[in-house]
Amino acid sequence: MLATTAGAGMAQDSSDNWLTRWLQPSGSAPVPAPAGGPREWSGLPGASGHPLMTVDAIRAAAADFGNCLEALWPQAERRGISRPVFERYTAGLTPDLGIMDLLDAQPEFNKSTWDYLDLLVSDDRIAKGRERLSQNAAAFAAAERTYGVDRHIVAAIWGVESNYGTMGGDRSVLRSTATLACVGRRRDYFREEFLSALEILQRGDIAPERLVGSWAGAFGPTQFMPTSFRRFAIDFDGDGRRDVVDSVADMIGSTANNLKIDGWVSGQSWGYEVVLPQTSIICWPTVRAR
């Protein structure tokens, strides 16, 4: 098993840090689209049994999709999104119901940690990582100086999240997050992601046609969710835009900034292997009702 070093790596109480997303099931895990593009919805209910994942609930929410998006306008306006921008990106938008078949699906994290790592760490991926480290040595060095995050960790995240940009997904982030904001069982969470995606387009950090990613809205070589982009993305190459998709410098700097803010401590490992004795007992904390 893995145990994080006290104070190292990333904050223990964060539910949206790199270690949590890497080693546990996550809706933002990149899912490559099948050949020929995203599939249509199967028409089946979600495996969770959630009332919002029944066939009737999905169909009803899809039918009300336009009204749902319009109801989000006041929140968008409070975030500084202009009405023309809102209308430009929501007019004619339709839900991607194929996502409903993925929302309740178990991701690839059903293997033991070491079996999973064996799948991720291949000779080819190691070779690609070394190439990226060499090709972008200046950006990695600058990020190390600025944030104190080991360049090899950032490179490894790049490889794990998208195989160095080759498996980042091809779904529209705006359409995916809009779908999940209005259809399915995680609407509250994805409303924030949808509104944050609109903010990215309002600011012009990333071109609309380049804002593509996984079915859950993660995008770029290190798979930022829109809300994570809002918190952590930086303009590391100084061109006035925070482009974590096409600017390698921005992507490296933003990823390092994410880790630093999440609690990374220079010089300490993100984790280490421990072996529990056979006689060990795991005790769970209890909460006494008052």
PDB file of C-alpha atoms in Angstrom:
ATOM      1  CA  MET A   1       0.000   0.000   0.000  1.00  0.00           C
ATOM      2  CA  LEU A   2       1.016   3.653  -0.199  1.00  0.00           C
ATOM      3  CA  ALA A   3       1.223   6.172   2.593  1.00  0.00           C
ATOM      4  CA  THR A   4       1.851   9.871   2.051  1.00  0.00           C
ATOM      5  CA  THR A   5       4.682  11.447   3.994  1.00  0.00           C
ATOM      6  CA  ALA A   6       3.457  13.780   6.717  1.00  0.00           C
ATOM      7  CA  GLY A   7       3.486  17.292   5.320  1.00  0.00           C
ATOM      8  CA  ALA A   8       4.848  16.219   1.951  1.00  0.00           C
ATOM      9  CA  GLY A   9       3.344  15.843  -1.469  1.00  0.00           C
ATOM     10  CA  MET A  10      -0.083  17.390  -1.155  1.00  0.00           C
ATOM     11  CA  ALA A  11      -2.502  18.322   1.610  1.00  0.00           C
ATOM     12  CA  GLN A  12      -4.151  15.383   3.325  1.00  0.00           C
ATOM     13  CA  ASP A  13      -7.555  17.005   3.679  1.00  0.00           C
ATOM     14  CA  SER A  14      -7.896  17.976   0.029  1.00  0.00           C
ATOM     15  CA  SER A  15     -10.465  15.950  -1.904  1.00  0.00           C
ATOM     16  CA  ASP A  16      -9.236  17.303  -5.240  1.00  0.00           C
ATOM     17  CA  ASN A  17      -5.486  16.857  -5.198  1.00  0.00           C
ATOM     18  CA  TRP A  18      -3.263  14.993  -7.612  1.00  0.00           C
ATOM     19  CA  LEU A  19      -2.708  11.972  -5.376  1.00  0.00           C
ATOM     20  CA  THR A  20      -6.415  11.470  -4.755  1.00  0.00           C
ATOM     21  CA  ARG A  21      -7.230  11.755  -8.463  1.00  0.00           C
ATOM     22  CA  TRP A  22      -4.359   9.452  -9.424  1.00  0.00           C
ATOM     23  CA  LEU A  23      -4.931   6.535  -7.045  1.00  0.00           C
ATOM     24  CA  GLN A  24      -8.691   6.623  -6.492  1.00  0.00           C
ATOM     25  CA  PRO A  25     -11.749   6.515  -8.771  1.00  0.00           C
ATOM     26  CA  SER A  26     -12.399   9.943 -10.217  1.00  0.00           C
ATOM     27  CA  GLY A  27     -14.978  11.391 -12.586  1.00  0.00           C
ATOM     28  CA  SER A  28     -12.223  13.389 -14.203  1.00  0.00           C
ATOM     29  CA  ALA A  29     -10.129  10.427 -15.275  1.00  0.00           C
ATOM     30  CA  PRO A  30      -9.483  10.687 -19.003  1.00  0.00           C
ATOM     31  CA  VAL A  31     -11.546   8.264 -21.064  1.00  0.00           C
ATOM     32  CA  PRO A  32     -10.464   7.936 -24.685  1.00  0.00           C
ATOM     33  CA  ALA A  33     -13.343   8.309 -27.119  1.00  0.00           C
ATOM     34  CA  PRO A  34     -14.198   5.233 -29.179  1.00  0.00           C
ATOM     35  CA  ALA A  35     -13.394   5.153 -32.880  1.00  0.00           C
ATOM     36  CA  GLY A  36     -15.778   7.356 -34.798  1.00  0.00           C
ATOM     37  CA  GLY A  37     -16.371   9.771 -31.907  1.00  0.00           C
ATOM     38  CA  PRO A  38     -18.535   9.680 -28.751  1.00  0.00           C
ATOM     39  CA  ARG A  39     -21.232   7.034 -28.641  1.00  0.00           C
ATOM     40  CA  GLU A  40     -24.920   7.777 -28.318  1.00  0.00           C
ATOM     41  CA  TRP A  41     -26.618   7.039 -25.005  1.00  0.00           C
ATOM     42  CA  SER A  42     -27.552   3.375 -24.622  1.00  0.00           C
ATOM     43  CA  GLY A  43     -30.974   4.300 -23.234  1.00  0.00           C
ATOM     44  CA  LEU A  44     -30.263   2.359 -20.042  1.00  0.00           C
ATOM     45  CA  PRO A  45     -30.490   3.645 -16.471  1.00  0.00           C
ATOM     46  CA  GLY A  46     -27.348   4.348 -14.468  1.00  0.00           C
ATOM     47  CA  ALA A  47     -25.874   1.544 -12.394  1.00  0.00           C
ATOM     48  CA  SER A  48     -25.940   3.688  -9.242  1.00  0.00           C
ATOM     49  CA  GLY A  49     -29.716   3.444  -8.937  1.00  0.00           C
ATOM     50  CA  HIS A  50     -29.849   7.153  -8.195  1.00  0.00           C
ATOM     51  CA  PRO A  51     -33.293   8.633  -8.924  1.00  0.00           C
ATOM     52  CA  LEU A  52     -31.743  11.157 -11.315  1.00  0.00           C
ATOM     53  CA  MET A  53     -30.179   8.301 -13.297  1.00  0.00           C
ATOM     54  CA  THR A  54     -33.400   6.541 -14.262  1.00  0.00           C
ATOM     55  CA  VAL A  55     -34.339   6.485 -17.926  1.00  0.00           C
ATOM     56  CA  ASP A  56     -37.338   8.752 -17.353  1.00  0.00           C
ATOM     57  CA  ALA A  57     -35.294  11.245 -15.314  1.00  0.00           C
ATOM     58  CA  ILE A  58     -32.549  11.428 -17.931  1.00  0.00           C
ATOM     59  CA  ARG A  59     -35.041  11.949 -20.733  1.00  0.00           C
ATOM     60  CA  ALA A  60     -36.958  14.597 -18.792  1.00  0.00           C
ATOM     61  CA  ALA A  61     -33.753  16.485 -17.948  1.00  0.00           C
ATOM     62  CA  ALA A  62     -32.610  16.313 -21.566  1.00  0.00           C
ATOM     63  CA  ALA A  63     -35.938  17.737 -22.717  1.00  0.00           C
ATOM     64  CA  ASP A  64     -35.541  20.642 -20.271  1.00  0.00           C
ATOM     65  CA  PHE A  65     -31.875  21.230 -21.124  1.00  0.00           C
ATOM     66  CA  GLY A  66     -32.353  24.666 -22.686  1.00  0.00           C
ATOM     67  CA  ASN A  67     -34.329  25.950 -19.696  1.00  0.00           C
ATOM     68  CA  CYS A  68     -31.713  24.567 -17.321  1.00  0.00           C
ATOM     69  CA  LEU A  69     -28.929  26.452 -19.088  1.00  0.00           C
ATOM     70  CA  GLU A  70     -30.904  29.683 -19.189  1.00  0.00           C
ATOM     71  CA  ALA A  71     -31.514  29.388 -15.446  1.00  0.00           C
ATOM     72  CA  LEU A  72     -27.738  29.538 -14.954  1.00  0.00           C
ATOM     73  CA  TRP A  73     -27.447  32.946 -16.610  1.00  0.00           C
ATOM     74  CA  PRO A  74     -27.730  34.979 -13.350  1.00  0.00           C
ATOM     75  CA  GLN A  75     -24.811  33.026 -11.863  1.00  0.00           C
ATOM     76  CA  ALA A  76     -22.813  33.479 -15.045  1.00  0.00           C
ATOM     77  CA  GLU A  77     -23.478  37.218 -15.014  1.00  0.00           C
ATOM     78  CA  ARG A  78     -22.240  37.494 -11.420  1.00  0.00           C
ATOM     79  CA  ARG A  79     -18.966  35.911 -12.574  1.00  0.00           C
ATOM     80  CA  GLY A  80     -18.439  38.616 -15.165  1.00  0.00           C
ATOM     81  CA  ILE A  81     -19.580  36.620 -18.179  1.00  0.00           C
ATOM     82  CA  SER A  82     -21.217  38.879 -20.743  1.00  0.00           C
ATOM     83  CA  ARG A  83     -24.608  38.114 -22.225  1.00  0.00           C
ATOM     84  CA  PRO A  84     -23.211  37.878 -25.790  1.00  0.00           C
ATOM     85  CA  VAL A  85     -20.613  35.344 -24.669  1.00  0.00           C
ATOM     86  CA  PHE A  86     -23.235  33.353 -22.747  1.00  0.00           C
ATOM     87  CA  GLU A  87     -25.561  33.270 -25.737  1.00  0.00           C
ATOM     88  CA  ARG A  88     -22.765  32.467 -28.162  1.00  0.00           C
ATOM     89  CA  TYR A  89     -21.796  29.321 -26.318  1.00  0.00           C
ATOM     90  CA  THR A  90     -25.205  28.117 -25.110  1.00  0.00           C
ATOM     91  CA  ALA A  91     -27.441  28.843 -28.108  1.00  0.00           C
ATOM     92  CA  GLY A  92     -28.225  25.580 -29.851  1.00  0.00           C
ATOM     93  CA  LEU A  93     -26.173  23.555 -27.361  1.00  0.00           C
ATOM     94  CA  THR A  94     -27.505  20.023 -26.918  1.00  0.00           C
ATOM     95  CA  PRO A  95     -26.729  17.486 -24.173  1.00  0.00           C
ATOM     96  CA  ASP A  96     -24.239  14.700 -24.823  1.00  0.00           C
ATOM     97  CA  LEU A  97     -26.309  11.894 -23.323  1.00  0.00           C
ATOM     98  CA  GLY A  98     -23.634   9.308 -24.098  1.00  0.00           C
ATOM     99  CA  ILE A  99     -21.967  10.637 -20.940  1.00  0.00           C
ATOM    100  CA  MET A 100     -24.743   9.048 -18.889  1.00  0.00           C
ATOM    101  CA  ASP A 101     -23.313   5.615 -19.693  1.00  0.00           C
ATOM    102  CA  LEU A 102     -19.956   6.759 -18.309  1.00  0.00           C
ATOM    103  CA  LEU A 103     -21.111   8.633 -15.211  1.00  0.00           C
ATOM    104  CA  ASP A 104     -21.914   5.469 -13.265  1.00  0.00           C
ATOM    105  CA  ALA A 105     -19.296   3.242 -14.890  1.00  0.00           C
ATOM    106  CA  GLN A 106     -16.426   1.985 -12.777  1.00  0.00           C
ATOM    107  CA  PRO A 107     -13.168   3.441 -14.108  1.00  0.00           C
ATOM    108  CA  GLU A 108      -9.945   1.514 -14.579  1.00  0.00           C
ATOM    109  CA  PHE A 109      -9.064   1.922 -10.912  1.00  0.00           C
ATOM    110  CA  ASN A 110     -10.353  -1.523  -9.952  1.00  0.00           C
ATOM    111  CA  LYS A 111      -6.872  -3.025  -9.769  1.00  0.00           C
ATOM    112  CA  SER A 112      -4.414  -3.053  -6.904  1.00  0.00           C
ATOM    113  CA  THR A 113      -2.137  -0.030  -6.741  1.00  0.00           C
ATOM    114  CA  TRP A 114       0.923  -1.908  -7.964  1.00  0.00           C
ATOM    115  CA  ASP A 115      -0.940  -3.617 -10.822  1.00  0.00           C
ATOM    116  CA  TYR A 116      -2.236  -0.210 -11.864  1.00  0.00           C
ATOM    117  CA  LEU A 117       1.221   1.334 -11.714  1.00  0.00           C
ATOM    118  CA  ASP A 118       2.600  -1.536 -13.781  1.00  0.00           C
ATOM    119  CA  LEU A 119       0.143  -0.582 -16.528  1.00  0.00           C
ATOM    120  CA  LEU A 120       1.191   3.066 -16.377  1.00  0.00           C
ATOM    121  CA  VAL A 121       4.954   2.642 -16.200  1.00  0.00           C
ATOM    122  CA  SER A 122       6.208   1.235 -19.491  1.00  0.00           C
ATOM    123  CA  ASP A 123       9.536   1.546 -21.267  1.00  0.00           C
ATOM    124  CA  ASP A 124       7.873   3.652 -23.949  1.00  0.00           C
ATOM    125  CA  ARG A 125       6.345   6.051 -21.439  1.00  0.00           C
ATOM    126  CA  ILE A 126       9.625   6.375 -19.569  1.00  0.00           C
ATOM    127  CA  ALA A 127      11.407   7.144 -22.838  1.00  0.00           C
ATOM    128  CA  LYS A 128       8.802   9.781 -23.732  1.00  0.00           C
ATOM    129  CA  GLY A 129       9.149  11.324 -20.292  1.00  0.00           C
ATOM    130  CA  ARG A 130      12.903  11.656 -20.685  1.00  0.00           C
ATOM    131  CA  GLU A 131      12.394  13.267 -24.077  1.00  0.00           C
ATOM    132  CA  ARG A 132       9.951  15.813 -22.652  1.00  0.00           C
ATOM    133  CA  LEU A 133      12.306  16.604 -19.782  1.00  0.00           C
ATOM    134  CA  SER A 134      15.122  17.262 -22.240  1.00  0.00           C
ATOM    135  CA  GLN A 135      13.031  19.196 -24.750  1.00  0.00           C
ATOM    136  CA  ASN A 136      11.519  21.467 -22.079  1.00  0.00           C
ATOM    137  CA  ALA A 137      14.446  21.680 -19.664  1.00  0.00           C
ATOM    138  CA  ALA A 138      14.234  25.466 -19.317  1.00  0.00           C
ATOM    139  CA  ALA A 139      10.515  25.451 -18.400  1.00  0.00           C
ATOM    140  CA  PHE A 140      10.972  22.586 -15.924  1.00  0.00           C
ATOM    141  CA  ALA A 141      13.938  24.343 -14.317  1.00  0.00           C
ATOM    142  CA  ALA A 142      11.975  27.595 -14.001  1.00  0.00           C
ATOM    143  CA  ALA A 143       9.046  25.779 -12.390  1.00  0.00           C
ATOM    144  CA  GLU A 144      11.391  24.053  -9.933  1.00  0.00           C
ATOM    145  CA  ARG A 145      12.909  27.400  -8.930  1.00  0.00           C
ATOM    146  CA  THR A 146       9.545  29.095  -8.601  1.00  0.00           C
ATOM    147  CA  TYR A 147       7.477  26.385  -6.885  1.00  0.00           C
ATOM    148  CA  GLY A 148      10.004  23.908  -5.507  1.00  0.00           C
ATOM    149  CA  VAL A 149       8.281  20.967  -7.198  1.00  0.00           C
ATOM    150  CA  ASP A 150      10.525  18.248  -8.625  1.00  0.00           C
ATOM    151  CA  ARG A 151      10.413  18.320 -12.435  1.00  0.00           C
ATOM    152  CA  HIS A 152      10.182  14.524 -12.541  1.00  0.00           C
ATOM    153  CA  ILE A 153       6.892  14.615 -10.620  1.00  0.00           C
ATOM    154  CA  VAL A 154       5.382  17.105 -13.060  1.00  0.00           C
ATOM    155  CA  ALA A 155       6.617  15.034 -16.004  1.00  0.00           C
ATOM    156  CA  ALA A 156       5.152  11.881 -14.457  1.00  0.00           C
ATOM    157  CA  ILE A 157       1.747  13.541 -14.027  1.00  0.00           C
ATOM    158  CA  TRP A 158       1.905  14.621 -17.671  1.00  0.00           C
ATOM    159  CA  GLY A 159       2.523  11.020 -18.670  1.00  0.00           C
ATOM    160  CA  VAL A 160      -0.094   9.480 -16.380  1.00  0.00           C
ATOM    161  CA  GLU A 161      -2.875  11.925 -17.169  1.00  0.00           C
ATOM    162  CA  SER A 162      -2.640  11.991 -20.966  1.00  0.00           C
ATOM    163  CA  ASN A 163       0.364   9.920 -22.108  1.00  0.00           C
ATOM    164  CA  TYR A 164       2.143  13.194 -22.865  1.00  0.00           C
ATOM    165  CA  GLY A 165      -0.822  14.808 -24.574  1.00  0.00           C
ATOM    166  CA  THR A 166      -1.836  11.902 -26.798  1.00  0.00           C
ATOM    167  CA  MET A 167      -4.876  10.727 -24.783  1.00  0.00           C
ATOM    168  CA  GLY A 168      -6.561  13.846 -23.461  1.00  0.00           C
ATOM    169  CA  GLY A 169     -10.021  13.213 -24.894  1.00  0.00           C
ATOM    170  CA  ASP A 170     -11.887  14.908 -27.735  1.00  0.00           C
ATOM    171  CA  ARG A 171     -15.191  15.971 -26.237  1.00  0.00           C
ATOM    172  CA  SER A 172     -16.183  19.630 -25.941  1.00  0.00           C
ATOM    173  CA  VAL A 173     -15.516  20.651 -22.333  1.00  0.00           C
ATOM    174  CA  LEU A 174     -18.348  23.164 -22.450  1.00  0.00           C
ATOM    175  CA  ARG A 175     -20.859  20.624 -23.777  1.00  0.00           C
ATOM    176  CA  SER A 176     -19.743  17.923 -21.341  1.00  0.00           C
ATOM    177  CA  THR A 177     -19.949  20.149 -18.278  1.00  0.00           C
ATOM    178  CA  ALA A 178     -23.249  21.658 -19.456  1.00  0.00           C
ATOM    179  CA  THR A 179     -24.665  18.160 -19.864  1.00  0.00           C
ATOM    180  CA  LEU A 180     -23.597  17.106 -16.394  1.00  0.00           C
ATOM    181  CA  ALA A 181     -24.808  20.401 -14.909  1.00  0.00           C
ATOM    182  CA  CYS A 182     -28.333  19.663 -16.108  1.00  0.00           C
ATOM    183  CA  VAL A 183     -28.606  15.879 -16.487  1.00  0.00           C
ATOM    184  CA  GLY A 184     -27.673  13.118 -14.085  1.00  0.00           C
ATOM    185  CA  ARG A 185     -26.831  12.841 -10.435  1.00  0.00           C
ATOM    186  CA  ARG A 186     -23.945  15.331 -10.008  1.00  0.00           C
ATOM    187  CA  ARG A 187     -25.550  18.556 -11.152  1.00  0.00           C
ATOM    188  CA  ASP A 188     -24.444  20.798  -8.266  1.00  0.00           C
ATOM    189  CA  TYR A 189     -20.802  19.871  -8.752  1.00  0.00           C
ATOM    190  CA  PHE A 190     -20.827  20.289 -12.520  1.00  0.00           C
ATOM    191  CA  ARG A 191     -22.646  23.622 -12.495  1.00  0.00           C
ATOM    192  CA  GLU A 192     -19.438  25.051 -11.076  1.00  0.00           C
ATOM    193  CA  GLU A 193     -17.412  23.316 -13.777  1.00  0.00           C
ATOM    194  CA  PHE A 194     -19.689  24.623 -16.535  1.00  0.00           C
ATOM    195  CA  LEU A 195     -19.604  28.194 -15.263  1.00  0.00           C
ATOM    196  CA  SER A 196     -15.827  27.999 -14.893  1.00  0.00           C
ATOM    197  CA  ALA A 197     -15.558  26.747 -18.486  1.00  0.00           C
ATOM    198  CA  LEU A 198     -17.534  29.807 -19.605  1.00  0.00           C
ATOM    199  CA  GLU A 199     -15.107  31.997 -17.664  1.00  0.00           C
ATOM    200  CA  ILE A 200     -12.187  30.460 -19.565  1.00  0.00           C
ATOM    201  CA  LEU A 201     -13.882  31.356 -22.853  1.00  0.00           C
ATOM    202  CA  GLN A 202     -14.814  34.836 -21.624  1.00  0.00           C
ATOM    203  CA  ARG A 203     -11.175  35.559 -20.743  1.00  0.00           C
ATOM    204  CA  GLY A 204      -9.871  34.089 -23.972  1.00  0.00           C
ATOM    205  CA  ASP A 205      -7.243  31.950 -22.260  1.00  0.00           C
ATOM    206  CA  ILE A 206      -8.001  28.956 -24.485  1.00  0.00           C
ATOM    207  CA  ALA A 207      -9.566  28.958 -27.945  1.00  0.00           C
ATOM    208  CA  PRO A 208     -13.028  27.317 -28.032  1.00  0.00           C
ATOM    209  CA  GLU A 209     -11.953  24.647 -30.489  1.00  0.00           C
ATOM    210  CA  ARG A 210      -9.017  23.713 -28.231  1.00  0.00           C
ATOM    211  CA  LEU A 211     -11.133  23.423 -25.074  1.00  0.00           C
ATOM    212  CA  VAL A 212     -11.711  19.688 -25.477  1.00  0.00           C
ATOM    213  CA  GLY A 213     -11.088  16.838 -23.094  1.00  0.00           C
ATOM    214  CA  SER A 214     -12.549  13.915 -21.215  1.00  0.00           C
ATOM    215  CA  TRP A 215     -16.239  13.142 -20.777  1.00  0.00           C
ATOM    216  CA  ALA A 216     -16.178  14.843 -17.364  1.00  0.00           C
ATOM    217  CA  GLY A 217     -14.528  18.030 -18.618  1.00  0.00           C
ATOM    218  CA  ALA A 218     -10.851  17.523 -17.743  1.00  0.00           C
ATOM    219  CA  PHE A 219      -8.624  19.036 -20.422  1.00  0.00           C
ATOM    220  CA  GLY A 220      -5.039  19.653 -21.393  1.00  0.00           C
ATOM    221  CA  PRO A 221      -1.961  17.414 -21.071  1.00  0.00           C
ATOM    222  CA  THR A 222      -2.253  17.301 -17.265  1.00  0.00           C
ATOM    223  CA  GLN A 223      -6.078  17.223 -17.266  1.00  0.00           C
ATOM    224  CA  PHE A 224      -7.252  20.319 -15.423  1.00  0.00           C
ATOM    225  CA  MET A 225     -10.902  20.538 -14.507  1.00  0.00           C
ATOM    226  CA  PRO A 226     -12.291  24.040 -15.210  1.00  0.00           C
ATOM    227  CA  THR A 227     -12.526  24.889 -11.492  1.00  0.00           C
ATOM    228  CA  SER A 228      -8.942  23.702 -10.970  1.00  0.00           C
ATOM    229  CA  PHE A 229      -7.879  25.831 -13.915  1.00  0.00           C
ATOM    230  CA  ARG A 230      -9.483  28.849 -12.269  1.00  0.00           C
ATOM    231  CA  ARG A 231      -7.577  28.203  -9.024  1.00  0.00           C
ATOM    232  CA  PHE A 232      -4.193  27.119 -10.293  1.00  0.00           C
ATOM    233  CA  ALA A 233      -3.584  28.108 -13.922  1.00  0.00           C
ATOM    234  CA  ILE A 234      -0.860  30.703 -14.503  1.00  0.00           C
ATOM    235  CA  ASP A 235       0.662  32.537 -17.458  1.00  0.00           C
ATOM    236  CA  PHE A 236       4.158  31.074 -17.179  1.00  0.00           C
ATOM    237  CA  ASP A 237       5.348  32.073 -20.660  1.00  0.00           C
ATOM    238  CA  GLY A 238       4.298  35.720 -20.275  1.00  0.00           C
ATOM    239  CA  ASP A 239       2.073  35.997 -23.355  1.00  0.00           C
ATOM    240  CA  GLY A 240      -0.956  37.237 -21.395  1.00  0.00           C
ATOM    241  CA  ARG A 241      -2.919  33.971 -21.618  1.00  0.00           C
ATOM    242  CA  ARG A 242      -3.114  30.971 -19.285  1.00  0.00           C
ATOM    243  CA  ASP A 243      -3.033  28.296 -21.953  1.00  0.00           C
ATOM    244  CA  VAL A 244      -2.497  24.887 -20.351  1.00  0.00           C
ATOM    245  CA  VAL A 245      -3.426  23.174 -23.630  1.00  0.00           C
ATOM    246  CA  ASP A 246      -0.964  24.518 -26.193  1.00  0.00           C
ATOM    247  CA  SER A 247       1.665  26.277 -24.073  1.00  0.00           C
ATOM    248  CA  VAL A 248       4.016  23.731 -22.527  1.00  0.00           C
ATOM    249  CA  ALA A 249       5.416  26.406 -20.212  1.00  0.00           C
ATOM    250  CA  ASP A 250       1.943  27.353 -18.932  1.00  0.00           C
ATOM    251  CA  MET A 251       1.056  23.693 -18.464  1.00  0.00           C
ATOM    252  CA  ILE A 252       4.250  22.896 -16.523  1.00  0.00           C
ATOM    253  CA  GLY A 253       4.042  26.033 -14.405  1.00  0.00           C
ATOM    254  CA  SER A 254       0.326  25.601 -13.670  1.00  0.00           C
ATOM    255  CA  THR A 255       0.764  21.958 -12.693  1.00  0.00           C
ATOM    256  CA  ALA A 256       3.620  22.839 -10.355  1.00  0.00           C
ATOM    257  CA  ASN A 257       1.560  25.702  -8.910  1.00  0.00           C
ATOM    258  CA  ASN A 258      -1.330  23.267  -8.315  1.00  0.00           C
ATOM    259  CA  LEU A 259       0.953  20.951  -6.357  1.00  0.00           C
ATOM    260  CA  LYS A 260       2.525  23.791  -4.389  1.00  0.00           C
ATOM    261  CA  ILE A 261      -0.837  25.245  -3.339  1.00  0.00           C
ATOM    262  CA  ASP A 262      -2.089  21.763  -2.441  1.00  0.00           C
ATOM    263  CA  GLY A 263       0.750  21.472   0.077  1.00  0.00           C
ATOM    264  CA  TRP A 264       3.850  20.202  -1.716  1.00  0.00           C
ATOM    265  CA  VAL A 265       6.995  20.436   0.437  1.00  0.00           C
ATOM    266  CA  SER A 266      10.344  20.578  -1.328  1.00  0.00           C
ATOM    267  CA  GLY A 267      12.730  17.771  -0.548  1.00  0.00           C
ATOM    268  CA  GLN A 268      10.100  15.372   0.757  1.00  0.00           C
ATOM    269  CA  SER A 269       8.711  12.401  -1.125  1.00  0.00           C
ATOM    270  CA  TRP A 270       5.088  12.315  -2.185  1.00  0.00           C
ATOM    271  CA  GLY A 271       4.770   8.821  -0.667  1.00  0.00           C
ATOM    272  CA  TYR A 272       6.471   5.606   0.271  1.00  0.00           C
ATOM    273  CA  GLU A 273       5.677   1.913   0.542  1.00  0.00           C
ATOM    274  CA  VAL A 274       4.840   0.387   3.923  1.00  0.00           C
ATOM    275  CA  VAL A 275       4.097  -3.186   4.940  1.00  0.00           C
ATOM    276  CA  LEU A 276       1.641  -3.727   7.784  1.00  0.00           C
ATOM    277  CA  PRO A 277       2.389  -6.514  10.262  1.00  0.00           C
ATOM    278  CA  GLN A 278      -0.049  -9.411  10.138  1.00  0.00           C
ATOM    279  CA  THR A 279      -1.213  -8.650  13.671  1.00  0.00           C
ATOM    280  CA  SER A 280      -2.039  -5.016  12.910  1.00  0.00           C
ATOM    281  CA  ILE A 281      -5.557  -3.752  13.567  1.00  0.00           C
ATOM    282  CA  ILE A 282      -7.080  -0.886  11.608  1.00  0.00           C
ATOM    283  CA  CYS A 283      -9.177   1.379  13.809  1.00  0.00           C
ATOM    284  CA  TRP A 284     -11.697   3.747  12.296  1.00  0.00           C
ATOM    285  CA  PRO A 285     -12.623   6.958  14.138  1.00  0.00           C
ATOM    286  CA  THR A 286     -16.092   7.054  15.603  1.00  0.00           C
ATOM    287  CA  VAL A 287     -18.431   9.996  16.037  1.00  0.00           C
ATOM    288  CA  ARG A 288     -20.474  10.067  19.248  1.00  0.00           C
ATOM    289  CA  ALA A 289     -23.972  11.436  18.830  1.00  0.00           C
ATOM    290  CA  ARG A 290     -24.989  14.177  21.217  1.00  0.00           C
TER     291      ARG A 290
END
